[in-house]
PDB file of C-alpha atoms (C1' of nucleotides) in Angstrom:
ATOM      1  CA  UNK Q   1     -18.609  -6.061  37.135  1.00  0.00           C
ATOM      2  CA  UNK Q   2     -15.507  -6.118  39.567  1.00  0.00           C
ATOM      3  CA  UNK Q   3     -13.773  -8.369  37.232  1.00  0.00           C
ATOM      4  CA  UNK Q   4     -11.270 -10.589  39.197  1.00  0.00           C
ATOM      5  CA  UNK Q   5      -8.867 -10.449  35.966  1.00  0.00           C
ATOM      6  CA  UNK Q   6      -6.682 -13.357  35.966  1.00  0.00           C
ATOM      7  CA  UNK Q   7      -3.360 -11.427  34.859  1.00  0.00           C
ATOM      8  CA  UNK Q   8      -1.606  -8.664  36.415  1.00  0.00           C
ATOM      9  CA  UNK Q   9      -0.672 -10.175  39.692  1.00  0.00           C
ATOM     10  CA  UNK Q  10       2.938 -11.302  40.719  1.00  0.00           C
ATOM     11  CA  UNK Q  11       4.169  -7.679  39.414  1.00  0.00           C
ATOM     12  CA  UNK Q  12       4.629  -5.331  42.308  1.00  0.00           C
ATOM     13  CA  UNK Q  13       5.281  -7.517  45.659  1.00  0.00           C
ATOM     14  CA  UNK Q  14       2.507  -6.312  48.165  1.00  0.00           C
ATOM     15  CA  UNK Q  15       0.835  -4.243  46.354  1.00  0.00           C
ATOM     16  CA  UNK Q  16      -2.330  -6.506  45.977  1.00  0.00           C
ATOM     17  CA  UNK Q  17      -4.001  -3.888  47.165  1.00  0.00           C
ATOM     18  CA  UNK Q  18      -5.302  -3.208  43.683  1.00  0.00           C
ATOM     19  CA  UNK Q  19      -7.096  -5.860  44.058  1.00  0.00           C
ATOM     20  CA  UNK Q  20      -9.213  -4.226  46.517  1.00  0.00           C
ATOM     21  CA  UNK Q  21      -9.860  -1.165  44.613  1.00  0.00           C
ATOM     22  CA  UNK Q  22     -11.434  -3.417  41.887  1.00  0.00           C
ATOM     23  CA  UNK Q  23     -13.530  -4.271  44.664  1.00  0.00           C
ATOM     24  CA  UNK Q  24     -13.994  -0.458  46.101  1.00  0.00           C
ATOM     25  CA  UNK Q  25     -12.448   1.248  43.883  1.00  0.00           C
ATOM     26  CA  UNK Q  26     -16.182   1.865  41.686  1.00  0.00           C
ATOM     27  CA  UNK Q  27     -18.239   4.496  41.589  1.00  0.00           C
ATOM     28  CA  UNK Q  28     -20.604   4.120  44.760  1.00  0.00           C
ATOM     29  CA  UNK Q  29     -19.194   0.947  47.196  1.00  0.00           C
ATOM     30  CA  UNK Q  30     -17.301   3.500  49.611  1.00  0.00           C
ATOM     31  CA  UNK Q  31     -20.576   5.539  49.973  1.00  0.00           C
ATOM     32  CA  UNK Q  32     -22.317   2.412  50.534  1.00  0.00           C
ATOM     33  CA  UNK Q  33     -19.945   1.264  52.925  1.00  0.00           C
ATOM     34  CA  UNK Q  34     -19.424   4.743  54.993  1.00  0.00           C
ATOM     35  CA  UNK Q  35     -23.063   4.748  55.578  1.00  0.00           C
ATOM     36  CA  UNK Q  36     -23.406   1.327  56.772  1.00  0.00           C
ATOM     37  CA  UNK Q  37     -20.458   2.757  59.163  1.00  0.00           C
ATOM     38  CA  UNK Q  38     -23.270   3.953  60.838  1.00  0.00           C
ATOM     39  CA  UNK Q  39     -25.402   1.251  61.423  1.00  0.00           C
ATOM     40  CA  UNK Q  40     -27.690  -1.165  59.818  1.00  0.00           C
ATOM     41  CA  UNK Q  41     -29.596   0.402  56.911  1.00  0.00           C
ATOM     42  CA  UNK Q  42     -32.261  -0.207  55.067  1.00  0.00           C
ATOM     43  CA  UNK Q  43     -32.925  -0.505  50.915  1.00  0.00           C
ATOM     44  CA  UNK Q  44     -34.661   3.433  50.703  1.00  0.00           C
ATOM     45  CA  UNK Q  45     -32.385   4.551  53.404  1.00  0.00           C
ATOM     46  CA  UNK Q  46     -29.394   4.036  51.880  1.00  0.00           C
ATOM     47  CA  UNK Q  47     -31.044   5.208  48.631  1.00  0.00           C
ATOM     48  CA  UNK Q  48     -31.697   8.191  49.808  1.00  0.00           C
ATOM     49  CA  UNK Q  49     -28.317   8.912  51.812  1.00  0.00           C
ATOM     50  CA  UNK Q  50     -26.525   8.179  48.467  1.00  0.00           C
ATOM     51  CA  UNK Q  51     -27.340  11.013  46.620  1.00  0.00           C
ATOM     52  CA  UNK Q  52     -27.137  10.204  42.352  1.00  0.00           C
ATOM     53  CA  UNK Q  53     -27.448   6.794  42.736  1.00  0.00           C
ATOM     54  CA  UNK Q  54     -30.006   5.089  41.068  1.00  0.00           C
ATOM     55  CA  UNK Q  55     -31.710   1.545  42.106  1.00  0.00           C
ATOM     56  CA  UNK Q  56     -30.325  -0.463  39.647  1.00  0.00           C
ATOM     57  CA  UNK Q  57     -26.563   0.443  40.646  1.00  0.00           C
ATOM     58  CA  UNK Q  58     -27.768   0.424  44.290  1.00  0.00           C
ATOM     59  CA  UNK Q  59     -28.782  -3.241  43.976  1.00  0.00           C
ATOM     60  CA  UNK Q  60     -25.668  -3.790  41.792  1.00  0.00           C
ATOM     61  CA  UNK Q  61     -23.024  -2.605  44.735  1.00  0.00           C
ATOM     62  CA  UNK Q  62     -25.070  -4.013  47.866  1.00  0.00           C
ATOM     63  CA  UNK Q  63     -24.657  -7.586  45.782  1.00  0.00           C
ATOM     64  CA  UNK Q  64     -21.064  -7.108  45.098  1.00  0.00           C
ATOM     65  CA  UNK Q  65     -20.506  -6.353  48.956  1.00  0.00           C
ATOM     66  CA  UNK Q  66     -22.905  -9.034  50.017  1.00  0.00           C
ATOM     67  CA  UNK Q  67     -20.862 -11.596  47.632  1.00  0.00           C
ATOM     68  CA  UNK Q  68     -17.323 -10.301  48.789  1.00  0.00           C
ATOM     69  CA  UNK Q  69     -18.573 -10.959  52.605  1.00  0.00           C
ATOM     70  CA  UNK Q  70     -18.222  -7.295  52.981  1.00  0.00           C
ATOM     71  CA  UNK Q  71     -21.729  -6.724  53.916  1.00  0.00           C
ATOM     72  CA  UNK Q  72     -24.560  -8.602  55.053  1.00  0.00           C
ATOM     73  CA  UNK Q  73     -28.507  -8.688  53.662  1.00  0.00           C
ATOM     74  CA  UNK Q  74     -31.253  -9.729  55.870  1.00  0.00           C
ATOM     75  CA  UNK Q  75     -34.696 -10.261  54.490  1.00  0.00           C
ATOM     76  CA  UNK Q  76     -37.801  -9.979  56.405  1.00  0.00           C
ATOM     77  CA  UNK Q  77     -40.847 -11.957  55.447  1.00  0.00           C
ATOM     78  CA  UNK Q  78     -43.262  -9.124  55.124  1.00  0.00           C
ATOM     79  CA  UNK Q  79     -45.475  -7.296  53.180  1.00  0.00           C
ATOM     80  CA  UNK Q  80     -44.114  -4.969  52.065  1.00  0.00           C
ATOM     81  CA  UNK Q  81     -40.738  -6.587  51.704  1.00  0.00           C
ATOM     82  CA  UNK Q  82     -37.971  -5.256  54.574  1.00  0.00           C
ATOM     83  CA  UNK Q  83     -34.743  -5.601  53.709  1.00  0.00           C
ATOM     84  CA  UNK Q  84     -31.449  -4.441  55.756  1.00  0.00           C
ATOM     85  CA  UNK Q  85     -28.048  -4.042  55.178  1.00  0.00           C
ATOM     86  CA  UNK Q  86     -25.112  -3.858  57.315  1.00  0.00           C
ATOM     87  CA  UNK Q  87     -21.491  -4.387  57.279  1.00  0.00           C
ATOM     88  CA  UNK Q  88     -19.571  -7.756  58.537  1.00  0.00           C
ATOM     89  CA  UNK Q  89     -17.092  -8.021  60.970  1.00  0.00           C
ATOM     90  CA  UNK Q  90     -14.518  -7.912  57.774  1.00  0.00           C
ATOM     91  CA  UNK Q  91     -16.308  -4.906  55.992  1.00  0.00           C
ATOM     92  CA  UNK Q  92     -15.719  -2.784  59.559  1.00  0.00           C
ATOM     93  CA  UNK Q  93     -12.324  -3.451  59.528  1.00  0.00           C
ATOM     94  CA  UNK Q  94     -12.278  -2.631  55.998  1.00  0.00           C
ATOM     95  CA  UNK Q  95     -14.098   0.761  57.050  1.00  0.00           C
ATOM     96  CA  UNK Q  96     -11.231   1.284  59.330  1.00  0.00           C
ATOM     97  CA  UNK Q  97      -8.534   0.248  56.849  1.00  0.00           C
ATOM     98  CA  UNK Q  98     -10.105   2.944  54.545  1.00  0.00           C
ATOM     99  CA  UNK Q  99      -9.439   5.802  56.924  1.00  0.00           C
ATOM    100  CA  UNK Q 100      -6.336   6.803  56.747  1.00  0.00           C
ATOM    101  CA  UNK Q 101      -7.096   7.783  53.193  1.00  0.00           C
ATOM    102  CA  UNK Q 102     -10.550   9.867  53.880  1.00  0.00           C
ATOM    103  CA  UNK Q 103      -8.289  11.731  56.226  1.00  0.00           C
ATOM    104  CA  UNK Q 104      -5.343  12.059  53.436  1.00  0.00           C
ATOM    105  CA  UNK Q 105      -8.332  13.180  51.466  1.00  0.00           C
ATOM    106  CA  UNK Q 106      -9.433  16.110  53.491  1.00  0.00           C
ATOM    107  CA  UNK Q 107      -6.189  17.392  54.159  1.00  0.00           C
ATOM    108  CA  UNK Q 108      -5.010  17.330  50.327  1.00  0.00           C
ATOM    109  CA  UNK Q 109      -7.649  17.423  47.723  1.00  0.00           C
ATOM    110  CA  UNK Q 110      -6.778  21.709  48.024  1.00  0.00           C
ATOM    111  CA  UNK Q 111      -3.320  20.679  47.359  1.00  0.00           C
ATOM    112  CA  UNK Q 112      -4.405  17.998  44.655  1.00  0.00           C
ATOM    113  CA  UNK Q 113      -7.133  21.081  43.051  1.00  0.00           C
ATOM    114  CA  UNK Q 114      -4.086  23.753  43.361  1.00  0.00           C
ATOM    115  CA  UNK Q 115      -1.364  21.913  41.357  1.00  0.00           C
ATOM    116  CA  UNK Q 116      -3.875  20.845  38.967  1.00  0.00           C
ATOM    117  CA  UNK Q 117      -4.796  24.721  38.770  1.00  0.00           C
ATOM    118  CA  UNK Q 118      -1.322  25.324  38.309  1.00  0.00           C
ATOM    119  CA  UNK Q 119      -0.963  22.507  35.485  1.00  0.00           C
ATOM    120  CA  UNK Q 120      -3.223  23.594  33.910  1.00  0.00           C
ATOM    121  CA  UNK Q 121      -2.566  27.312  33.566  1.00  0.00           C
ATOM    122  CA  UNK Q 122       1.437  25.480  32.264  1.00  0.00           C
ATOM    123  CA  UNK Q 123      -0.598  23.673  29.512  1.00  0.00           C
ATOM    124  CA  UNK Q 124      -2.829  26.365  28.158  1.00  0.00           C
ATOM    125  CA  UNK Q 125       0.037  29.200  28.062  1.00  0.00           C
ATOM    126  CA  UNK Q 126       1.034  29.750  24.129  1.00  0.00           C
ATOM    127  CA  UNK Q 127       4.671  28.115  24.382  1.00  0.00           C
ATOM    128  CA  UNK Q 128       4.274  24.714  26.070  1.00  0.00           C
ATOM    129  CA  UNK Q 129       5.932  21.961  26.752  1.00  0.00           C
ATOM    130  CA  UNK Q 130       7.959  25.151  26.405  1.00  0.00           C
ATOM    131  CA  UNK Q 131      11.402  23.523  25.151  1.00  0.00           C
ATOM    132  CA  UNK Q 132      14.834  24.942  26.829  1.00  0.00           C
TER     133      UNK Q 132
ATOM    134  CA  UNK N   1     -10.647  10.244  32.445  1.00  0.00           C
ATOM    135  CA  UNK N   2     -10.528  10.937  35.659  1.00  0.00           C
ATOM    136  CA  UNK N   3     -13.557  13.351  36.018  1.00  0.00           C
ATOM    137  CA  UNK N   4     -13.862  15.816  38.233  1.00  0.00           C
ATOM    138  CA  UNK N   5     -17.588  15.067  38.334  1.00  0.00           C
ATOM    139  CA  UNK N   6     -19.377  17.935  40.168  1.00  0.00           C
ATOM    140  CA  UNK N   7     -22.507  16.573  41.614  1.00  0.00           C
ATOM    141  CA  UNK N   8     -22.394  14.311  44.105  1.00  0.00           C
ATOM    142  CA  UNK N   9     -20.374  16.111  46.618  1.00  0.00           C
ATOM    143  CA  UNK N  10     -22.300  17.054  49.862  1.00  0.00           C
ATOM    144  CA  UNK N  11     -23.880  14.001  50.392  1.00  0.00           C
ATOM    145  CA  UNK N  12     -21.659  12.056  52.855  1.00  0.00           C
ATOM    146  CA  UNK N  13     -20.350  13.961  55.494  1.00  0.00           C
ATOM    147  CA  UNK N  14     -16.393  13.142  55.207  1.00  0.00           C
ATOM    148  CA  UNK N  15     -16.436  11.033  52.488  1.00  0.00           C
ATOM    149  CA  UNK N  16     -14.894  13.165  49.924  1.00  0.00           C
ATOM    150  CA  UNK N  17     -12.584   9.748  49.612  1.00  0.00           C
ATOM    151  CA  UNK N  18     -14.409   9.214  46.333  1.00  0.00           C
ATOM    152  CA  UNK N  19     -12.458  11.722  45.270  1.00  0.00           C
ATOM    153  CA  UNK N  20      -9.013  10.610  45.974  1.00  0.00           C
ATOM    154  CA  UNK N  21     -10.221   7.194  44.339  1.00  0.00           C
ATOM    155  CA  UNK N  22     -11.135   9.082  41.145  1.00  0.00           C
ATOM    156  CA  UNK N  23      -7.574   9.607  41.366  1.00  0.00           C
ATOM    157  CA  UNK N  24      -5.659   6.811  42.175  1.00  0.00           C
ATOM    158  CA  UNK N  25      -8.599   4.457  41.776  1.00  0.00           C
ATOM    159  CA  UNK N  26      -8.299   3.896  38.545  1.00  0.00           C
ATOM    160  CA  UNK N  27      -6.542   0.512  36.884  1.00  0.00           C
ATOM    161  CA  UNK N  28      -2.858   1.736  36.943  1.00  0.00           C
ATOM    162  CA  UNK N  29      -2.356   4.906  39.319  1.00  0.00           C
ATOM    163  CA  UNK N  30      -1.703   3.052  42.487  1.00  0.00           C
ATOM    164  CA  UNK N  31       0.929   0.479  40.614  1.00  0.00           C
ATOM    165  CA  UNK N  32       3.023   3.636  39.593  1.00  0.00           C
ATOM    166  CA  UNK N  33       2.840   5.306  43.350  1.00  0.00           C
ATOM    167  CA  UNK N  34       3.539   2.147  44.714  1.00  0.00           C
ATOM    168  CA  UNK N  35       6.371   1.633  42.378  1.00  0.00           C
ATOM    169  CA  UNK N  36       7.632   5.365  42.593  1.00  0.00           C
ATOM    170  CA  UNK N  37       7.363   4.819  46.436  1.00  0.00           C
ATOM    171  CA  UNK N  38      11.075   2.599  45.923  1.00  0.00           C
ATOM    172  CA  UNK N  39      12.521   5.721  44.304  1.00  0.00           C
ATOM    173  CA  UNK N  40      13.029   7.605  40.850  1.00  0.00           C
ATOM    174  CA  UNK N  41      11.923   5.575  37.829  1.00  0.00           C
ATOM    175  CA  UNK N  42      12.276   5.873  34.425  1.00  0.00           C
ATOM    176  CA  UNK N  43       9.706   5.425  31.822  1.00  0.00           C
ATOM    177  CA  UNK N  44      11.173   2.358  30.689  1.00  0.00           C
ATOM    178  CA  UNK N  45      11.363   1.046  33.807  1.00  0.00           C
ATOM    179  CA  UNK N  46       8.142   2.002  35.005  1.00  0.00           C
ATOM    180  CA  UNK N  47       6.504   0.318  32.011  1.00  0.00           C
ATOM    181  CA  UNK N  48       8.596  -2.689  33.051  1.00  0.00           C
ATOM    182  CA  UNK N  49       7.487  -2.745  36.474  1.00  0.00           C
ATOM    183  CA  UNK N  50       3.699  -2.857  35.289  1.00  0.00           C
ATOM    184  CA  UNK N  51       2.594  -5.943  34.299  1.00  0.00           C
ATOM    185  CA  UNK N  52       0.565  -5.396  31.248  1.00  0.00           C
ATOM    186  CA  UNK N  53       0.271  -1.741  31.247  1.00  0.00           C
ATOM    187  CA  UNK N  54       0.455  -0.247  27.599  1.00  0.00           C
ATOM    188  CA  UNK N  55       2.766   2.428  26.628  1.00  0.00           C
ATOM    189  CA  UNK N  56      -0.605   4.902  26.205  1.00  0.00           C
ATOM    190  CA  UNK N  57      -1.496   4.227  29.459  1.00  0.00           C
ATOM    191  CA  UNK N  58       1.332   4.765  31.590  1.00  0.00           C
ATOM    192  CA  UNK N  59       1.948   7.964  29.550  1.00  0.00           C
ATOM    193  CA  UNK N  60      -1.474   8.823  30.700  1.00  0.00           C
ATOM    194  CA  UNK N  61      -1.384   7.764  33.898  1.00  0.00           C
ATOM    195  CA  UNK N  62       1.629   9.578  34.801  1.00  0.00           C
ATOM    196  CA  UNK N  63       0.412  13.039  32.937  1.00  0.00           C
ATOM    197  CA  UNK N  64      -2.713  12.771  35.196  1.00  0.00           C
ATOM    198  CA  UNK N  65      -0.432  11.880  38.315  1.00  0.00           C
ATOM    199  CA  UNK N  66       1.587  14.729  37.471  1.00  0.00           C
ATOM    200  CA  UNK N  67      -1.354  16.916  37.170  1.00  0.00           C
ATOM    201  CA  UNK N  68      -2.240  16.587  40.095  1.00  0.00           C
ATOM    202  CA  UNK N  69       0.936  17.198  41.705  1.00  0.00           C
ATOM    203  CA  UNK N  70       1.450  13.316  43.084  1.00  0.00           C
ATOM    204  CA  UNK N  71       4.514  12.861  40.731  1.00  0.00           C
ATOM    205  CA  UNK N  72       7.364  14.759  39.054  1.00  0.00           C
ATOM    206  CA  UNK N  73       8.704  15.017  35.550  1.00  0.00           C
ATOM    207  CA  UNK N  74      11.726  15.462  34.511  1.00  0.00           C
ATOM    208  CA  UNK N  75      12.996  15.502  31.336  1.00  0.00           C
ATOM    209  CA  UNK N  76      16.892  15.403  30.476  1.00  0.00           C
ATOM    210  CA  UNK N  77      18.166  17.732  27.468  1.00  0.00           C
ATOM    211  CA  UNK N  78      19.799  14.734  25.937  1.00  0.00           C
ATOM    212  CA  UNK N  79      19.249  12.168  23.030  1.00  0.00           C
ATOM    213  CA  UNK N  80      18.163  10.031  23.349  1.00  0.00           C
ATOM    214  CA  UNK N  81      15.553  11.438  25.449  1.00  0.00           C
ATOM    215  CA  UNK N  82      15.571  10.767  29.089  1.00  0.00           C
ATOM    216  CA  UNK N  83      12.600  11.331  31.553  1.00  0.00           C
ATOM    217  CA  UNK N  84      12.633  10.046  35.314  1.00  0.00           C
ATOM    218  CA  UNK N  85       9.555  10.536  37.457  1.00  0.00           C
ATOM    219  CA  UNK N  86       9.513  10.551  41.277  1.00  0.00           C
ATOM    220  CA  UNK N  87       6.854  11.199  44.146  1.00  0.00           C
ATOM    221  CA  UNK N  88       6.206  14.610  45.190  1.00  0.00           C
ATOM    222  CA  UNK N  89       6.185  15.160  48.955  1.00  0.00           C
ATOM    223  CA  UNK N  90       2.006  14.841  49.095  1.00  0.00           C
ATOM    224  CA  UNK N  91       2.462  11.310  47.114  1.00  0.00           C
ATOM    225  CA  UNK N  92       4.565  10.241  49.897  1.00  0.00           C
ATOM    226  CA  UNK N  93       2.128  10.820  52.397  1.00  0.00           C
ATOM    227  CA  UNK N  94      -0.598   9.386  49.604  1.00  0.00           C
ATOM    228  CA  UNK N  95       1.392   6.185  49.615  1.00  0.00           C
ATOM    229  CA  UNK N  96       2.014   6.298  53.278  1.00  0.00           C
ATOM    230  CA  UNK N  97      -1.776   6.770  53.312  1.00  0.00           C
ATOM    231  CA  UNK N  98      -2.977   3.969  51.049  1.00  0.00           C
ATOM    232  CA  UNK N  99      -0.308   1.832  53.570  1.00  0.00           C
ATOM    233  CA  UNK N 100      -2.976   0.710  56.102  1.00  0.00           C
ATOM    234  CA  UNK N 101      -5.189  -0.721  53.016  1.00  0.00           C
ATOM    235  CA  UNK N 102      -2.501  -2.515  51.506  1.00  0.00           C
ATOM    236  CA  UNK N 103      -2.350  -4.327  55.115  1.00  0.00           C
ATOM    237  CA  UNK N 104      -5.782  -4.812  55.067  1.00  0.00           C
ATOM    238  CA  UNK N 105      -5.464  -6.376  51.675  1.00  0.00           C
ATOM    239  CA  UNK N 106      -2.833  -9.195  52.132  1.00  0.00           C
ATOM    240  CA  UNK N 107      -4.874  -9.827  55.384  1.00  0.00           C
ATOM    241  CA  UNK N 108      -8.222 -10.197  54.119  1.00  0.00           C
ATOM    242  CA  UNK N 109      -8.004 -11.389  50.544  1.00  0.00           C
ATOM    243  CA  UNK N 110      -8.441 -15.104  51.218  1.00  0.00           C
ATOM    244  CA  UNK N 111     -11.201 -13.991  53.289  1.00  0.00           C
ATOM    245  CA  UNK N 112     -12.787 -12.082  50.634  1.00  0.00           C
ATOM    246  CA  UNK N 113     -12.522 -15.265  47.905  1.00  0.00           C
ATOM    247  CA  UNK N 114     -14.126 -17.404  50.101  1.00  0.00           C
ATOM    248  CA  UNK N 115     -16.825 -15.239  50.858  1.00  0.00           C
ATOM    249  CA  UNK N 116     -17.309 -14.840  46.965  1.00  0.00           C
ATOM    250  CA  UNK N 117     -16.786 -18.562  46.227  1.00  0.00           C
ATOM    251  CA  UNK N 118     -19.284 -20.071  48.957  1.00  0.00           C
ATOM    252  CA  UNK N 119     -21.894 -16.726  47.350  1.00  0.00           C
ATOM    253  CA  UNK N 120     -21.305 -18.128  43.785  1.00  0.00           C
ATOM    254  CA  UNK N 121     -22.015 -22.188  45.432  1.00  0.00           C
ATOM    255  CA  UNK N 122     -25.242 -20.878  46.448  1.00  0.00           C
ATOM    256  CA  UNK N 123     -25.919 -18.411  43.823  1.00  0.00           C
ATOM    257  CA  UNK N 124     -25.562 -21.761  41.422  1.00  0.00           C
ATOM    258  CA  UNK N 125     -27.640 -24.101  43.336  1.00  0.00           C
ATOM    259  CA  UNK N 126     -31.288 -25.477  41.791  1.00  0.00           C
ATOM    260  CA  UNK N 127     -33.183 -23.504  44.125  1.00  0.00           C
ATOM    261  CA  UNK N 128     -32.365 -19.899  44.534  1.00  0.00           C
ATOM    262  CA  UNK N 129     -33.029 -17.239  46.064  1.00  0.00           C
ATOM    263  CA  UNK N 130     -34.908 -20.180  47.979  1.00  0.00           C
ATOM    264  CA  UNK N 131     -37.848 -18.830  49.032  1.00  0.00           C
ATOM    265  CA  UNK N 132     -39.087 -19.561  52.609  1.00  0.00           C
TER     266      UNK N 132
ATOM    267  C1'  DC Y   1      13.654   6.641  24.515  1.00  0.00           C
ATOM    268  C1'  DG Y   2       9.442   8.505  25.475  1.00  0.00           C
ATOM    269  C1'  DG Y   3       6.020   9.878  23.845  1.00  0.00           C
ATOM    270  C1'  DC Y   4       1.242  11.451  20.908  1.00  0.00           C
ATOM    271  C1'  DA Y   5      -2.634  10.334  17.451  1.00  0.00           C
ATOM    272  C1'  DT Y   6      -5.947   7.251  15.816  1.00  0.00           C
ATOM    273  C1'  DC Y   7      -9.064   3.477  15.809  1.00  0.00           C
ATOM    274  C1'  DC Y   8     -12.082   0.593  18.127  1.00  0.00           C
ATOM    275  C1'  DC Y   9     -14.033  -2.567  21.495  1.00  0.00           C
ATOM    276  C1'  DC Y  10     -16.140  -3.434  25.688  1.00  0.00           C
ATOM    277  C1'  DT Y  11     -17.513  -2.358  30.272  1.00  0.00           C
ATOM    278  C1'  DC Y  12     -19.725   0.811  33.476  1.00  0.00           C
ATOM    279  C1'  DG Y  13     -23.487   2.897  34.675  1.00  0.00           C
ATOM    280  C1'  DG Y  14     -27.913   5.875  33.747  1.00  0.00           C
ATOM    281  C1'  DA Y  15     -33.019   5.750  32.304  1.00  0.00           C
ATOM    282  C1'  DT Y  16     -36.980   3.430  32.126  1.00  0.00           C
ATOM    283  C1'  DA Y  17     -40.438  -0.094  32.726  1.00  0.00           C
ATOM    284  C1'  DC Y  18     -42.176  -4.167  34.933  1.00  0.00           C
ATOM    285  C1'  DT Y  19     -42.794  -7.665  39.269  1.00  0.00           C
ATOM    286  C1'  DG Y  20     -43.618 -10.056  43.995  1.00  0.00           C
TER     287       DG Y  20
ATOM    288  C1'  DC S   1     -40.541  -1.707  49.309  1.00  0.00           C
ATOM    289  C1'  DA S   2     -37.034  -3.812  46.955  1.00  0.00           C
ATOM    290  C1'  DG S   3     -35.858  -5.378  43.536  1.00  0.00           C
ATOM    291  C1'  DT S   4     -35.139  -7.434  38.057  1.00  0.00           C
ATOM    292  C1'  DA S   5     -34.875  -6.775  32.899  1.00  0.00           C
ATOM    293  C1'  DT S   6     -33.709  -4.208  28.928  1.00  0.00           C
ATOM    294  C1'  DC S   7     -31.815  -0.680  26.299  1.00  0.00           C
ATOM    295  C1'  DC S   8     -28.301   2.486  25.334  1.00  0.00           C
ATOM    296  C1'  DG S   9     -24.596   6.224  25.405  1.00  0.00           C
ATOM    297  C1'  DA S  10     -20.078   7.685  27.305  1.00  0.00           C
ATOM    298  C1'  DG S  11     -15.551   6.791  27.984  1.00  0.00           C
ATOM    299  C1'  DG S  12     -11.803   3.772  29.833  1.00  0.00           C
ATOM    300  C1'  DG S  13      -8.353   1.468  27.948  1.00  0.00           C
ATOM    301  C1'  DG S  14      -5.890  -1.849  24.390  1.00  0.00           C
ATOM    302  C1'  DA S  15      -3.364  -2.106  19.672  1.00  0.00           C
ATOM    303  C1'  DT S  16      -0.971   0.012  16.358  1.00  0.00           C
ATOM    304  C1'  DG S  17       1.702   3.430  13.886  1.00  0.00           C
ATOM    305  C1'  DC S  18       4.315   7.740  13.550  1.00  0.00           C
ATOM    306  C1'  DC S  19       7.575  11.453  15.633  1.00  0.00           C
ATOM    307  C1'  DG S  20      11.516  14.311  17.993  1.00  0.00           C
TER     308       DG S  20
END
DNA sequence: CGGCATCCCCTCGGATACTG
DNA sequence: CAGTATCCGAGGGGATGCCG
């Protein structure tokens, strides 16, 4: 997953930052990386604070972090096996980076739900896309 | 696409950002803001703009953009047809929003690819995970 | 010009079962 | 506990063709 696809690039000057939504952009890495936000975490623990996720796609976004340098794994040689996770120097500032947009978030998504309301009500009335 | 996926909602306090990124987190949304963020575009030179973006897509990106109030349509009574979109108010302030991780992109990129390519070096070498 | 409809492939991600 | 392996369905998204 998080193909790094070879085209698409030199389009829109600066705005790379597609680039890192391939990277964050999926289904569970900002969870992941909000709750590291907190602190070092373990396997279970972050298992548990990410509710719907299952193992496999647990282990699956905690590898594509680890492999971007976005966060760090640390295994302990015991039995049973202790791992913990936490987020690099580079994934806090990512963390940080990210925000500006969790705050955009809280202060829109009624905005975002009402004009989709609205849309919506447009597209189901009996004349629509309603000419003249 | 874009689901408005109900579960998974009150599990991380303030990180309802998943749900902007079901928005905008998708392949194309953020190239059209981004693009839109210069001024009014038409179609045409939206799909331009895009590097590889199909003619279905952009149509569908834009209806969902629209939906949810980030983007205007307008269509011109003439033939043949004209349509320009624009950013609504609230997609200014997404854009202005997504600003800090476009930064954060063109910053830590090169970071990010070295982190990945010194993973892979080690993820390839004879003995791996390397126990001990 | 700016779409929509159709077909179809391929990736994401869920369920389940097994291992050190 | 913390994975890995396998199977499989849903849907994101590309290609193509037709329409007002």
């Amino acid at each position: 997953m998080r193909t790094t696809d070879p085209q698409v690039e030199e389009t829109l000057p600066g705005c790379r930052a597609r680039e890192i939504l391939d990277r964050i952009g999926d289904k569970w890495s900002l969870y992941a990386i909000a709750l590291l936000g907190g602190g070092t975490r373990r396997f279970t623990e972050l298992k548990r604070g990410i509710d719907g996720i299952s193992q496999r796609m647990l282990t699956v976004t905690l590898r594509g972090l680890e492999r971007d340098g976005i966060v760090t794994r640390t295994q302990y040689p015991v039995v049973p096996v202790r791992v913990e996770y936490a987020l690099t120097p580079m994934g806090r500032t990512l963390l940080d980076a990210v925000h500006p947009l969790i705050t955009w978030t809280e202060g829109h998504l009624a905005g975002i739900d009402a004009a989709r309301a609205a849309y919506d009500v447009r597209a189901d009335s009996p004349n629509w896309p309603g000419s003249l």
